Coordinates of C-alpha atoms in Angstrom, one line a residue:
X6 CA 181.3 -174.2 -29.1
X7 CA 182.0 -174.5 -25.9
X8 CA 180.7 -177.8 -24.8
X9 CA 180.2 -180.0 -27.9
X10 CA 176.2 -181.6 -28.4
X11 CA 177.6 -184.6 -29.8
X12 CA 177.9 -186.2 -25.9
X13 CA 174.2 -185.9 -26.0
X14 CA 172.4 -189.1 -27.4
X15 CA 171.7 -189.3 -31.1
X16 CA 168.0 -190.2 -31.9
X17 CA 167.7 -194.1 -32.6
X18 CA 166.2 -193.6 -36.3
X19 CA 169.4 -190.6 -37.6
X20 CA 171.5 -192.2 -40.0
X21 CA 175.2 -192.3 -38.2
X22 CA 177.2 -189.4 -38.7
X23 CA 174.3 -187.2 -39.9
X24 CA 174.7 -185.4 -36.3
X25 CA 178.3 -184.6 -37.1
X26 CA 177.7 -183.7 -40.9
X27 CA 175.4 -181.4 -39.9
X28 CA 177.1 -179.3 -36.8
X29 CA 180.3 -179.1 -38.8
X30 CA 177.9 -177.8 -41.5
X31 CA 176.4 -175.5 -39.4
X32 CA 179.7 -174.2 -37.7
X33 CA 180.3 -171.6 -40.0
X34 CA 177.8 -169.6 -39.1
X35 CA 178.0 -169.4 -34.8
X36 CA 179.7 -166.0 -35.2
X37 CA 176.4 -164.4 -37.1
X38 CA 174.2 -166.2 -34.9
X39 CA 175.7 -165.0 -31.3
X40 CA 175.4 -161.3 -33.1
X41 CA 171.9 -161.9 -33.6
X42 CA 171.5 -163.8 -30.0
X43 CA 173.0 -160.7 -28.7
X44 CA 171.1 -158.2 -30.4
X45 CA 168.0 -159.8 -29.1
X46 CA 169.3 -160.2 -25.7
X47 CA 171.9 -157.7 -24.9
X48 CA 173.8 -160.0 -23.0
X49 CA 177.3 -161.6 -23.8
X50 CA 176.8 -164.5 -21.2
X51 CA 173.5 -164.9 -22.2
X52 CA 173.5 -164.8 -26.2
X53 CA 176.8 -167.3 -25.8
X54 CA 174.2 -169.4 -23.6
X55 CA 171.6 -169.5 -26.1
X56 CA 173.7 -170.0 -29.5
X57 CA 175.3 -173.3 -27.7
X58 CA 171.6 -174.2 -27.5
X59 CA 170.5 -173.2 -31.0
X60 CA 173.4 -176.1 -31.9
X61 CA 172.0 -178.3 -29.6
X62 CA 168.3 -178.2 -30.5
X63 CA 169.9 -178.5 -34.3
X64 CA 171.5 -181.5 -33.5
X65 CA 168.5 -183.0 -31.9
X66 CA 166.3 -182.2 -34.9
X67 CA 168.4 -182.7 -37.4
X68 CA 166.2 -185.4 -38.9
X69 CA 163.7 -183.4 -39.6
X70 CA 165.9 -181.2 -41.6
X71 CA 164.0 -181.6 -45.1
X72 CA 166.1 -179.1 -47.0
X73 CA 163.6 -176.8 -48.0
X74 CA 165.1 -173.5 -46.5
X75 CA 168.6 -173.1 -46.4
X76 CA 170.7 -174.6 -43.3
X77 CA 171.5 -170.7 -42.2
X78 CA 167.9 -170.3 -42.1
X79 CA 166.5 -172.8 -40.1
X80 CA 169.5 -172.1 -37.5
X81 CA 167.9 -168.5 -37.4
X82 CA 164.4 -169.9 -37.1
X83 CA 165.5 -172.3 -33.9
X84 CA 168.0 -169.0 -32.4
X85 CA 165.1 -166.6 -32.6
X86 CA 162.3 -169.0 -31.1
X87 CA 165.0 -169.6 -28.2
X88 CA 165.8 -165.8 -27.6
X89 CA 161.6 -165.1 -27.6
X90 CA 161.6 -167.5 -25.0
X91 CA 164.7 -166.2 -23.1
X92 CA 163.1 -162.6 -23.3
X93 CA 159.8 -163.9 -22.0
X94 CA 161.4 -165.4 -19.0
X95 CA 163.5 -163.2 -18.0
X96 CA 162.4 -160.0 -19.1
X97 CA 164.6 -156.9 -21.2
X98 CA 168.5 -155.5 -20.3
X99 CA 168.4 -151.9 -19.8
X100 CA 170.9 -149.1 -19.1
X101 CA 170.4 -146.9 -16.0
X102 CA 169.7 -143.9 -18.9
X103 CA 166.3 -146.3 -20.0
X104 CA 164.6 -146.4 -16.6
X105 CA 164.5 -142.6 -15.4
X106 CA 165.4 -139.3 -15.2
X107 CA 169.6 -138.1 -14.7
X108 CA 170.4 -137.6 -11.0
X109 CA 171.2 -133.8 -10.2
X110 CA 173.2 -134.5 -7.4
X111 CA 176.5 -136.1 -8.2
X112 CA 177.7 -135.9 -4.7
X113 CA 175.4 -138.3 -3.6
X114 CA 176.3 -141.8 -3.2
X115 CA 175.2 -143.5 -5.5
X116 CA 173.6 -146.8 -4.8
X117 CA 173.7 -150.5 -6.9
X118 CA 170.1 -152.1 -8.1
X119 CA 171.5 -155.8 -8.3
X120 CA 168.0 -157.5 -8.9
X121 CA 167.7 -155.4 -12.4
X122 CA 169.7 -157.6 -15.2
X123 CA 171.4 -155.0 -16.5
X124 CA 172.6 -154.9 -20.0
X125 CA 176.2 -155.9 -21.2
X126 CA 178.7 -155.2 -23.9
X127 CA 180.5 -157.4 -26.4
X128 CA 184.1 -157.7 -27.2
X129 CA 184.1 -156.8 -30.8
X130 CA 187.1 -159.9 -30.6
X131 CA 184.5 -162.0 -31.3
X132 CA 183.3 -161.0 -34.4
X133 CA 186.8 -160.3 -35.6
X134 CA 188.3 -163.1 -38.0
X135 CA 189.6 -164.7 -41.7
X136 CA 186.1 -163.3 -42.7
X137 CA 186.1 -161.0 -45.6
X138 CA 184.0 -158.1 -46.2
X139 CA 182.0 -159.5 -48.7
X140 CA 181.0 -162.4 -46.4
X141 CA 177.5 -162.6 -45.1
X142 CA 178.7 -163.3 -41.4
X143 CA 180.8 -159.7 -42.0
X144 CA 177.7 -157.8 -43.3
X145 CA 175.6 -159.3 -40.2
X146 CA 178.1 -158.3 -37.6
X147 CA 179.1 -154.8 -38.7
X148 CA 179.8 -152.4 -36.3
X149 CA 177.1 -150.4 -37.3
X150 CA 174.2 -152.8 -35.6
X151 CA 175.8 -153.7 -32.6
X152 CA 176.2 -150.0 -31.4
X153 CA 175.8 -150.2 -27.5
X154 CA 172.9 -147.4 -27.9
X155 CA 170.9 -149.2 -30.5
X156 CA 171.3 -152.6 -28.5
X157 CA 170.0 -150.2 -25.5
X158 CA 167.1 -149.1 -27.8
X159 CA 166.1 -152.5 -28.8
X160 CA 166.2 -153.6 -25.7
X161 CA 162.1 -151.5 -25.3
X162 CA 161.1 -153.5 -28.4
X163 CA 158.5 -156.0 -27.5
X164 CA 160.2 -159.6 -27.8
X165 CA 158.6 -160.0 -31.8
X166 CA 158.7 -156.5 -32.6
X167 CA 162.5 -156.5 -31.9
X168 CA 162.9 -159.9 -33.7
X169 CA 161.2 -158.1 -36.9
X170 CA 163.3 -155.5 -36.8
X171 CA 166.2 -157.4 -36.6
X172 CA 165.2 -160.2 -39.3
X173 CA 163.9 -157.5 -41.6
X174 CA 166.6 -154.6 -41.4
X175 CA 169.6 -156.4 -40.3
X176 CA 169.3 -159.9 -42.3
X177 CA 167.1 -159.0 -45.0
X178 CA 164.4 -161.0 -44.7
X179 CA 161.3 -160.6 -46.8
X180 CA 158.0 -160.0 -44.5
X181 CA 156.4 -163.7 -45.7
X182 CA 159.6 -165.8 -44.4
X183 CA 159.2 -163.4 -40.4
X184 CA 155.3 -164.1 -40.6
X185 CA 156.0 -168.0 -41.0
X186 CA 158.4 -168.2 -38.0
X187 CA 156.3 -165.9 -36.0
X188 CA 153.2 -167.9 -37.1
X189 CA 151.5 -164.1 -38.2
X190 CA 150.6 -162.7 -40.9
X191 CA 152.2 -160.5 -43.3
X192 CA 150.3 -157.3 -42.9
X193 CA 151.0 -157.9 -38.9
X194 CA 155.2 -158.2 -40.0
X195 CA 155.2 -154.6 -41.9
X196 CA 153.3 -153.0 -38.8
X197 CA 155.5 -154.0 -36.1
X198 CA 158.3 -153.3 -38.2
X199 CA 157.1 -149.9 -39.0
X200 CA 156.7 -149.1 -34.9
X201 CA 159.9 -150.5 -34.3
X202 CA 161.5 -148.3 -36.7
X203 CA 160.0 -145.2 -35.5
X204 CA 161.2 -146.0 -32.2
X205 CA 164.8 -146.7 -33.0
X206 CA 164.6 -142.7 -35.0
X207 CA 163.9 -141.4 -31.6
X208 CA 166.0 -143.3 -29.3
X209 CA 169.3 -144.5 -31.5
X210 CA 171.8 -142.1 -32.9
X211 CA 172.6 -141.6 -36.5
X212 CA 174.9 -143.4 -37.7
X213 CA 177.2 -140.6 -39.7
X214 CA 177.3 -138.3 -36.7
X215 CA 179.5 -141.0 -34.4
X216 CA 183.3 -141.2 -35.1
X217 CA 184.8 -144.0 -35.3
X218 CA 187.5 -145.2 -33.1
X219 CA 190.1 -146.0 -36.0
X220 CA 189.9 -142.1 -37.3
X221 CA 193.3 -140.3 -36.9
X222 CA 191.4 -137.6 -34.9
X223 CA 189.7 -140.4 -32.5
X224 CA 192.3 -142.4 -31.7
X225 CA 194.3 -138.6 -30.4
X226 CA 191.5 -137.9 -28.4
X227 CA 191.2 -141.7 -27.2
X228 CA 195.1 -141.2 -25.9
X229 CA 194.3 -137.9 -24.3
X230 CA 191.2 -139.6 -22.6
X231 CA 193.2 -142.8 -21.7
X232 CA 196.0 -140.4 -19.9
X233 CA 193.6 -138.1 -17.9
X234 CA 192.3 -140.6 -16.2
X235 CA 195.9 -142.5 -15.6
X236 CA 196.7 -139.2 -13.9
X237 CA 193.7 -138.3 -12.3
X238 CA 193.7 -135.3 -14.4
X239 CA 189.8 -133.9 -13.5
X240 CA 190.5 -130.3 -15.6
X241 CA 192.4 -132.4 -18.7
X242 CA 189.0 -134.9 -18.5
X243 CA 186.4 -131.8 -18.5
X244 CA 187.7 -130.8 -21.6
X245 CA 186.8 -134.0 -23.5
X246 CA 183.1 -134.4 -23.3
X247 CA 180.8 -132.8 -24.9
X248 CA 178.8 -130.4 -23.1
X249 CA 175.2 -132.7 -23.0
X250 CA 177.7 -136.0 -22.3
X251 CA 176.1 -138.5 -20.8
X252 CA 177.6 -141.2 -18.0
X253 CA 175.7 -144.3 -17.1
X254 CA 177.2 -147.2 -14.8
X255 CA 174.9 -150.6 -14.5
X256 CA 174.6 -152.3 -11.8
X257 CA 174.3 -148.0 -10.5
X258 CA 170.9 -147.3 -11.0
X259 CA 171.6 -143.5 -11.6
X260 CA 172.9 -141.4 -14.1
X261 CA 174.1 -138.2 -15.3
X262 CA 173.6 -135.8 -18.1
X263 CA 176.1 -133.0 -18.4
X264 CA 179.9 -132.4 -18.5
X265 CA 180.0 -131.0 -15.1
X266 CA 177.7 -133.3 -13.8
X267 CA 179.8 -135.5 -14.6
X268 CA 183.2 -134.2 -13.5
X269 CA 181.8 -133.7 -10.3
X270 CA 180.5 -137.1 -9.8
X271 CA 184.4 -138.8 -11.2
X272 CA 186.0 -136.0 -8.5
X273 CA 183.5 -137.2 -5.7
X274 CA 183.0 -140.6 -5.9
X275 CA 185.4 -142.1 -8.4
X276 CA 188.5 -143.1 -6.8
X277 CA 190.6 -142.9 -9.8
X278 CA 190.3 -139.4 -9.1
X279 CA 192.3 -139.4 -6.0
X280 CA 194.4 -142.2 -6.8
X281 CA 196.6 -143.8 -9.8
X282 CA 194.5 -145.6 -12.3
X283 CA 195.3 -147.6 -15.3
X284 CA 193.5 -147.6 -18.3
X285 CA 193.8 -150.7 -20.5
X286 CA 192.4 -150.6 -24.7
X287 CA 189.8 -152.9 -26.1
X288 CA 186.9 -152.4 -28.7
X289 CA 183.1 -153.2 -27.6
X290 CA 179.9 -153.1 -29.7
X291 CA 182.4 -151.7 -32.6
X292 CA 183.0 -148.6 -30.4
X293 CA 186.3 -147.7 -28.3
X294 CA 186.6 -149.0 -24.7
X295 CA 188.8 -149.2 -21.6
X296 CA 189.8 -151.7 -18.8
X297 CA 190.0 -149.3 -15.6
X298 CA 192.4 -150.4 -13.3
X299 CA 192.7 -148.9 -9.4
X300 CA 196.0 -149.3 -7.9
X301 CA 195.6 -151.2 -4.6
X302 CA 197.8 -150.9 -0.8
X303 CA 199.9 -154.2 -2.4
X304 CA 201.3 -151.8 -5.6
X305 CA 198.8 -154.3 -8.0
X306 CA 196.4 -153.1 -10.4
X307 CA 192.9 -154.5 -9.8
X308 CA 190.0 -154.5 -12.2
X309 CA 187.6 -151.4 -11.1
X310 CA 185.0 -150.5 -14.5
X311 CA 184.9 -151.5 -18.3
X312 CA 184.1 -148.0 -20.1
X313 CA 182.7 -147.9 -23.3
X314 CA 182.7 -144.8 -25.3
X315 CA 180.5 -143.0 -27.7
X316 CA 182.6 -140.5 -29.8
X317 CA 180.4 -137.6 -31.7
X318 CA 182.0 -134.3 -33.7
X319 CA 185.4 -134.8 -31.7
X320 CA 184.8 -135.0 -28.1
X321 CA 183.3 -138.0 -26.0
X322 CA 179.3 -138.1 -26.1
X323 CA 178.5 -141.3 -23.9
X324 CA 180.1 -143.3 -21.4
X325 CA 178.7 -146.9 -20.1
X326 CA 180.9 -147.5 -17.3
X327 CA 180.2 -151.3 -16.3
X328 CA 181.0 -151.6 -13.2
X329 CA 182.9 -155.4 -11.4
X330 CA 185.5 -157.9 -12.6
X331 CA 183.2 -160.0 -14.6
X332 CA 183.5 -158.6 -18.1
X333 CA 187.2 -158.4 -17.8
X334 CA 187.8 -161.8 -18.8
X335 CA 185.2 -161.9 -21.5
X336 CA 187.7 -158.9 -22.9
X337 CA 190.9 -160.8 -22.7
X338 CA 192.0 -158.1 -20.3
X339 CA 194.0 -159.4 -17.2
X340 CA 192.6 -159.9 -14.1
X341 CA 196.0 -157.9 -12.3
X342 CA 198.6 -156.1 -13.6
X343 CA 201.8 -155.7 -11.6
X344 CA 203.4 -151.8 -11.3
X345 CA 206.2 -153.3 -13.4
X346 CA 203.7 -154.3 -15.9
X347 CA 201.7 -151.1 -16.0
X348 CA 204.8 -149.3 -16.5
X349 CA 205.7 -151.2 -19.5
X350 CA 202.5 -150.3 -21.0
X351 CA 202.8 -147.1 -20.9

């Protein structure tokens, strides 16, 4: 944790070094709990934000830590309750994709929406670890539910409905234990979950029609993606999405649908096209993803978008092109590269 709760004072009655037992207790399991924090929230910044608080609001309560559920659970009864709030004040994360219709005109400048809090990748680095996969925080983390499209899709959930979904599907749950921390009833637990299902069908892909990033096959067409762009190759880069591709860029509030759509948007407005770029590896929301760099007048590389990439039946299917420096550290990825340095990577 970032900033540890044990500077905050202890409650006068807690036995002394029950506030210690019971974060170092409780430690194993942040990497599970910012999953689930992000899931809910579809923001890095923000699900860190809230899991330091879940600790917190443990610590403070400790006391009243009878024992009766296990410590994991309780930690996800406090996390939830805190992300219902979260959601309440400060409303859902979308992509550009969840708030209207593709733009036809790719020559148009397109223009930022700053005031809409836009949703955010994940380093998969953080989830990434000693853990095995047999272990629970392995199972709760897999790459599978933290797809950037199903995070996208959650994201229309109602607060509970979403938190259903999640405790029931993802941490397997039964109904009785979401209806008590929900403070519901059972029957009302198996009907939001089944609306929340039927919306995820429509608006998340299947999972066995995505490649994965590690295949042979993916990680050839990764390079070949990777190289286009560090030579502003436009042709090279038409051949490698798929024909109905689909290229989103938060804080841009449009976005196209097409792979000439989208050629002609990267050859109009991207200046990667004109100019050399630098395209840097990383892993996000267990799919494949690039630092872009733009070389500047001073021969440095600067950060310019954090691309995340859907892969489907050999060819790229999705692009979320988050645009600023601000993910860049959250990535590990560096905030300049010399020419010198670029070359070397290379």
């Amino acid at each position: 944790m970032a900033d540890s709760p044990r500077t905050a004072e202890a409650p006068a009655d807690r036995p002394p070094g029950s506030a210690e037992e019971l974060l170092e207790q409780a430690r194993p399991y942040r990497t599970e709990l910012l999953a689930h924090c992000y899931r809910m929230l579809g923001s890095v910044h923000d699900a860190e934000d809230l899991v330091q608080d879940t600790y917190l609001r443990a610590w403070r309560a400790g006391d009243r830590f009878e024992g009766r559920s296990s410590l994991r659970t309780w930690l996800y009864r406090i996390a939830t309750n805190a992300c219902l709030t979260a959601i309440e004040q400060r409303g859902r994360r979308p992509m550009p994709s969840g708030l209207g219709a593709p733009t036809d005109d790719p020559e148009r400048p397109v223009t930022e929406a700053p005031e809409v809090p836009w949703l955010e990748p994940i380093p998969d680095a953080m989830f990434t670890g000693s853990s095995g996969p047999t272990d629970p925080a392995s199972v709760v983390v897999h790459r599978s539910t933290m797809r950037l499209a199903l995070v996208a899709a959650l994201q229309h959930l109602p607060a509970r409905q979403r938190a259903v979904l999640l405790l029931r599907d993802v941490l397997k749950w039964r109904a009785a234990e979401v209806a008590e921390l929900l403070d519901t009833t059972t029957a009302s637990v198996n009907s939001a979950l089944q609306r929340a299902r039927a919306h995820l069908e429509q608006a998340a892909p299947v999972e066995d029609e995505l490649s994965e990033p590690t295949d042979p096959a993916s990680r050839e067409l990764l390079d070949r993606y990777a190289a286009a762009f560090e030579r502003s190759d436009v042709t090279a880069i038409v051949d490698l999405f798929k024909e109905d591709a689909v290229w989103e860029m938060p804080p841009f509030a449009q976005w196209f649908r097409g792979r000439e759509t989208i050629v002609r948007l990267i050859g109009a407005q991207c200046p990667i096209a004109r100019d050399a770029g630098l395209m840097l590896p990383t892993q996000a929301n267990g799919q494949p993803a690039f630092g872009l760099y733009s070389l500047h007048e001073d021969g440095v590389y600067r950060p310019f978008h954090l691309q995340v990439l859907t892969l489907r039946d050999g060819q790229v299917a999705h692009v979320g092109a988050f645009f600023g420096d601000g993910l860049f550290p959250v990535f590990g990825l560096p905030e300049a590269v010399t020419a010198q340095e670029a070359a070397a990577r290379r």
